């Protein structure tokens, strides 16, 4: 779903991505970590085709969907219409309802976005991504604005959706534990490239005894 070769991106004289290479396999759940300002969101925006002023070779699946930290919902459209917004053809309410049910929002179909809590709005943006049946789902710190309990629920939900839909996921996060909980591959960005790239065994223990936890902490 994504193959990037020699990708470079500068803002003025500041080089953010420097000859970056990255390949994401179908169905992989990839977590991308790295210090603030290292270029994670820049890379995600490029993969989402929101930024085309780059050099290098970028190949990304046509069917991709994005969910950002603060979901942008149209306030004058009811929740279900937000979910199917931008899809070709007539707005398909049934399809929107199915996606909303999948993220546990079957009771929020007809409300206005302004009445949603932060966690609910986040799930609407997941539903909006899911109706697009993406081959690649791009998530930029989707949980960071949520309270601890809502965050855990949302993390579990994303894990379930990934297992059910089988799409590849690229998750940008600052949270090492979240990365190791959800991903089967972790990347750390360094000097504008992927400096650390580790495929993880999905059956390993997912706690602090996990050797991957120690290794990844040392990388950050
Ligand atoms: P964070 O973890 O804080 O979200 P990040 O790794 O996502 O950080 P980016 O948002 O990709 O970092 O930004 C990388 C660098 O590029 C930063 O130095 C940022 O200031 C710069 N940058 C990003 N977007 C722009 C822009 N539109 N114009 C100028 N500079 C930008
Ligand atoms: Mg960012």
Tab-separated table of C-alpha atoms and ligand atoms in Angstrom:
chain	number	residue	atom	x	y	z
A	1	UNK	CA	0.000	0.000	0.000
A	2	UNK	CA	2.965	2.382	0.304
A	3	UNK	CA	6.412	2.492	-1.235
A	4	UNK	CA	8.594	5.544	-0.784
A	5	UNK	CA	12.052	5.961	-2.296
A	6	UNK	CA	14.442	8.827	-1.690
A	7	UNK	CA	11.736	11.138	-0.370
A	8	UNK	CA	12.958	14.599	0.553
A	9	UNK	CA	10.975	17.547	1.829
A	10	UNK	CA	12.154	20.985	2.909
A	11	UNK	CA	10.442	24.011	4.358
A	12	UNK	CA	12.573	26.940	3.247
A	13	UNK	CA	16.124	25.958	4.069
A	14	UNK	CA	15.046	23.451	6.716
A	15	UNK	CA	15.249	19.874	5.428
A	16	UNK	CA	12.686	17.763	7.268
A	17	UNK	CA	12.745	14.559	5.233
A	18	UNK	CA	16.082	13.604	3.769
A	19	UNK	CA	16.168	10.770	1.221
A	20	UNK	CA	13.716	8.714	3.238
A	21	UNK	CA	12.911	5.143	2.195
A	22	UNK	CA	9.893	3.248	3.479
A	23	UNK	CA	7.845	0.323	2.349
A	24	UNK	CA	4.627	-0.791	4.049
A	25	UNK	CA	3.350	-4.291	3.355
A	26	UNK	CA	-0.357	-5.073	2.929
A	27	UNK	CA	-2.051	-5.607	6.276
A	28	UNK	CA	0.879	-4.380	8.341
A	29	UNK	CA	0.246	-2.247	11.432
A	30	UNK	CA	3.158	0.159	11.553
A	31	UNK	CA	3.777	2.582	14.420
A	32	UNK	CA	5.920	5.614	13.698
A	33	UNK	CA	7.673	7.295	16.606
A	34	UNK	CA	10.213	10.063	16.929
A	35	UNK	CA	10.794	13.350	18.719
A	36	UNK	CA	8.512	16.331	18.225
A	37	UNK	CA	9.314	18.181	15.018
A	38	UNK	CA	11.184	15.279	13.388
A	39	UNK	CA	8.757	15.130	10.456
A	40	UNK	CA	6.216	12.419	11.287
A	41	UNK	CA	3.163	14.473	10.366
A	42	UNK	CA	4.951	15.799	7.314
A	43	UNK	CA	5.468	12.224	6.109
A	44	UNK	CA	1.860	11.296	6.842
A	45	UNK	CA	0.525	14.296	4.956
A	46	UNK	CA	2.644	13.354	1.965
A	47	UNK	CA	1.328	9.765	2.057
A	48	UNK	CA	-2.209	11.177	2.302
A	49	UNK	CA	-1.472	13.245	-0.800
A	50	UNK	CA	-2.107	16.469	1.103
A	51	UNK	CA	1.354	17.690	0.143
A	52	UNK	CA	2.798	17.165	-3.313
A	53	UNK	CA	5.728	19.566	-3.166
A	54	UNK	CA	8.338	16.879	-2.594
A	55	UNK	CA	11.208	15.202	-4.352
A	56	UNK	CA	11.578	11.454	-4.619
A	57	UNK	CA	9.272	8.620	-5.526
A	58	UNK	CA	6.041	8.165	-3.584
A	59	UNK	CA	3.633	5.341	-4.403
A	60	UNK	CA	0.576	4.992	-2.218
A	61	UNK	CA	-2.554	2.894	-2.550
A	62	UNK	CA	-5.433	4.787	-4.156
A	63	UNK	CA	-7.701	3.643	-1.358
A	64	UNK	CA	-6.339	5.346	1.705
A	65	UNK	CA	-8.025	7.146	4.512
A	66	UNK	CA	-6.804	9.547	7.153
A	67	UNK	CA	-7.862	10.283	10.703
A	68	UNK	CA	-6.147	13.176	12.418
A	69	UNK	CA	-5.790	14.149	16.057
A	70	UNK	CA	-8.598	16.689	15.934
A	71	UNK	CA	-11.230	15.391	13.547
A	72	UNK	CA	-12.649	18.044	11.258
A	73	UNK	CA	-16.363	17.478	11.059
A	74	UNK	CA	-18.711	19.746	9.152
A	75	UNK	CA	-20.849	21.364	11.883
A	76	UNK	CA	-23.827	21.929	9.588
A	77	UNK	CA	-24.096	18.271	8.603
A	78	UNK	CA	-25.475	15.528	10.820
A	79	UNK	CA	-23.050	12.876	11.983
A	80	UNK	CA	-24.022	10.245	9.413
A	81	UNK	CA	-23.641	12.750	6.555
A	82	UNK	CA	-20.182	13.603	7.824
A	83	UNK	CA	-19.289	9.916	7.625
A	84	UNK	CA	-20.110	9.548	3.933
A	85	UNK	CA	-19.118	13.079	2.938
A	86	UNK	CA	-17.074	13.149	-0.249
A	87	UNK	CA	-17.973	9.637	-1.370
A	88	UNK	CA	-19.204	9.365	-4.945
A	89	UNK	CA	-22.933	8.922	-5.557
A	90	UNK	CA	-25.874	9.780	-3.333
A	91	UNK	CA	-25.197	9.913	0.428
A	92	UNK	CA	-25.725	6.318	1.563
A	93	UNK	CA	-27.206	6.435	5.045
A	94	UNK	CA	-27.233	2.667	5.494
A	95	UNK	CA	-23.523	2.522	4.854
A	96	UNK	CA	-22.894	5.374	7.275
A	97	UNK	CA	-24.994	3.688	9.965
A	98	UNK	CA	-23.114	0.404	9.542
A	99	UNK	CA	-19.775	2.174	10.005
A	100	UNK	CA	-21.054	4.147	12.993
A	101	UNK	CA	-22.350	0.956	14.584
A	102	UNK	CA	-18.964	-0.606	14.083
A	103	UNK	CA	-17.337	2.123	16.181
A	104	UNK	CA	-20.088	1.968	18.802
A	105	UNK	CA	-21.953	5.097	17.697
A	106	UNK	CA	-25.185	3.592	16.432
A	107	UNK	CA	-27.058	5.975	18.743
A	108	UNK	CA	-25.329	9.095	17.357
A	109	UNK	CA	-26.307	8.760	13.699
A	110	UNK	CA	-28.646	11.745	13.499
A	111	UNK	CA	-27.107	14.212	15.929
A	112	UNK	CA	-25.105	17.322	15.076
A	113	UNK	CA	-21.310	17.119	15.487
A	114	UNK	CA	-21.293	19.787	18.210
A	115	UNK	CA	-22.987	17.492	20.732
A	116	UNK	CA	-20.270	14.824	20.438
A	117	UNK	CA	-17.615	14.329	23.089
A	118	UNK	CA	-13.964	14.296	22.015
A	119	UNK	CA	-13.864	10.503	22.031
A	120	UNK	CA	-17.077	10.254	20.035
A	121	UNK	CA	-15.828	12.749	17.449
A	122	UNK	CA	-12.660	10.702	17.154
A	123	UNK	CA	-14.719	7.559	16.516
A	124	UNK	CA	-16.761	9.391	13.880
A	125	UNK	CA	-13.548	10.127	12.062
A	126	UNK	CA	-12.644	6.429	12.296
A	127	UNK	CA	-16.064	5.530	10.859
A	128	UNK	CA	-15.471	8.047	8.091
A	129	UNK	CA	-12.176	6.348	7.327
A	130	UNK	CA	-13.717	2.853	7.424
A	131	UNK	CA	-16.539	3.501	4.929
A	132	UNK	CA	-13.800	4.190	2.402
A	133	UNK	CA	-12.580	0.606	2.829
A	134	UNK	CA	-8.975	1.737	2.710
A	135	UNK	CA	-5.956	-0.393	1.877
A	136	UNK	CA	-3.983	2.032	3.992
A	137	UNK	CA	-5.238	3.851	7.067
A	138	UNK	CA	-3.170	6.843	8.158
A	139	UNK	CA	-3.544	7.908	11.781
A	140	UNK	CA	-1.766	10.949	13.234
A	141	UNK	CA	-1.852	10.769	17.042
A	142	UNK	CA	-5.536	9.865	16.981
A	143	UNK	CA	-5.738	9.218	20.713
A	144	UNK	CA	-3.640	11.988	22.204
A	145	UNK	CA	-6.544	14.356	22.911
A	146	UNK	CA	-8.558	11.683	24.751
A	147	UNK	CA	-8.734	11.028	28.485
A	148	UNK	CA	-6.990	7.874	29.723
A	149	UNK	CA	-9.981	5.533	29.780
A	150	UNK	CA	-11.410	6.739	26.458
A	151	UNK	CA	-7.949	6.399	24.987
A	152	UNK	CA	-7.650	2.760	26.037
A	153	UNK	CA	-11.070	2.001	24.560
A	154	UNK	CA	-10.185	3.795	21.320
A	155	UNK	CA	-6.867	1.935	21.082
A	156	UNK	CA	-8.662	-1.394	21.485
A	157	UNK	CA	-11.190	-0.388	18.870
A	158	UNK	CA	-8.499	0.461	16.338
A	159	UNK	CA	-6.822	-2.892	17.032
A	160	UNK	CA	-10.112	-4.723	16.439
A	161	UNK	CA	-10.909	-2.775	13.290
A	162	UNK	CA	-7.463	-3.531	11.938
A	163	UNK	CA	-7.865	-7.261	12.573
A	164	UNK	CA	-11.320	-7.267	11.021
A	165	UNK	CA	-10.589	-5.167	7.948
A	166	UNK	CA	-7.035	-6.319	7.267
A	167	UNK	CA	-5.918	-2.952	5.956
A	168	UNK	CA	-2.419	-1.625	6.520
A	169	UNK	CA	-2.181	1.048	9.207
A	170	UNK	CA	0.421	3.736	9.747
A	171	UNK	CA	0.002	5.159	13.234
A	172	UNK	CA	1.991	8.196	14.332
A	173	UNK	CA	2.302	8.262	18.095
A	174	UNK	CA	4.468	9.515	20.938
A	175	UNK	CA	3.440	6.635	23.136
A	176	UNK	CA	5.853	3.679	23.191
A	177	UNK	CA	3.394	1.449	25.024
A	178	UNK	CA	0.648	2.247	22.550
A	179	UNK	CA	2.988	1.431	19.667
A	180	UNK	CA	3.930	-1.914	21.183
A	181	UNK	CA	0.341	-2.728	22.101
A	182	UNK	CA	-1.027	-2.229	18.610
A	183	UNK	CA	1.697	-2.496	16.016
A	184	UNK	CA	3.483	-5.428	14.458
A	185	UNK	CA	6.249	-3.142	13.261
A	186	UNK	CA	7.766	-0.061	14.858
A	187	UNK	CA	9.723	2.714	13.204
A	188	UNK	CA	11.661	5.575	14.722
A	189	UNK	CA	12.383	8.626	12.614
A	190	UNK	CA	15.811	10.180	12.916
A	191	UNK	CA	17.591	12.844	10.858
A	192	UNK	CA	14.812	12.881	8.301
A	193	UNK	CA	14.870	9.140	7.702
A	194	UNK	CA	13.702	5.909	9.230
A	195	UNK	CA	16.489	5.266	11.738
A	196	UNK	CA	15.032	2.200	13.426
A	197	UNK	CA	12.793	-0.405	11.878
A	198	UNK	CA	11.746	-3.477	13.832
A	199	UNK	CA	9.168	-6.122	12.981
A	200	UNK	CA	7.550	-7.502	16.132
A	201	UNK	CA	6.220	-10.914	16.959
A	202	UNK	CA	2.475	-10.498	17.532
A	203	UNK	CA	2.448	-13.276	20.132
A	204	UNK	CA	5.075	-11.734	22.394
A	205	UNK	CA	4.170	-10.577	25.895
A	206	UNK	CA	2.793	-7.054	25.689
A	207	UNK	CA	4.064	-5.575	28.916
A	208	UNK	CA	7.262	-4.178	30.376
A	209	UNK	CA	8.957	-7.585	30.196
A	210	UNK	CA	8.687	-7.302	26.406
A	211	UNK	CA	12.264	-7.026	25.078
A	212	UNK	CA	10.901	-4.794	22.318
A	213	UNK	CA	9.858	-2.293	24.970
A	214	UNK	CA	13.383	-2.023	26.325
A	215	UNK	CA	14.905	-1.853	22.851
A	216	UNK	CA	12.500	0.819	21.665
A	217	UNK	CA	12.918	2.949	24.792
A	218	UNK	CA	16.662	2.944	24.151
A	219	UNK	CA	16.035	4.249	20.628
A	220	UNK	CA	14.073	7.294	21.749
B	1	LIG	P1	5.029	16.410	16.491
B	1	LIG	O1	5.454	15.138	17.144
B	1	LIG	O2	5.244	17.585	17.390
B	1	LIG	O3	3.677	16.373	15.897
B	1	LIG	P2	6.181	15.969	13.885
B	1	LIG	O4	7.233	14.920	13.925
B	1	LIG	O5	4.842	15.573	13.413
B	1	LIG	O6	6.098	16.652	15.305
B	1	LIG	P3	6.114	17.815	11.693
B	1	LIG	O7	4.818	18.443	11.990
B	1	LIG	O8	6.181	16.869	10.574
B	1	LIG	O9	6.753	17.152	12.996
B	1	LIG	O10	7.134	19.003	11.426
B	1	LIG	C1	8.474	18.764	11.077
B	1	LIG	C2	9.192	20.094	10.916
B	1	LIG	O11	8.687	20.771	9.774
B	1	LIG	C3	9.028	21.055	12.079
B	1	LIG	O12	10.237	21.712	12.277
B	1	LIG	C4	7.973	22.010	11.610
B	1	LIG	O13	8.163	23.276	12.192
B	1	LIG	C5	8.222	22.060	10.125
B	1	LIG	N1	6.991	22.317	9.370
B	1	LIG	C6	5.924	21.490	9.286
B	1	LIG	N2	4.972	22.021	8.504
B	1	LIG	C7	5.441	23.208	8.085
B	1	LIG	C8	4.939	24.249	7.234
B	1	LIG	N3	3.737	24.143	6.645
B	1	LIG	N4	5.712	25.337	7.028
B	1	LIG	C9	6.927	25.429	7.597
B	1	LIG	N5	7.466	24.509	8.403
B	1	LIG	C10	6.745	23.410	8.645
B	2	LIG	MG1	2.929	15.684	14.237
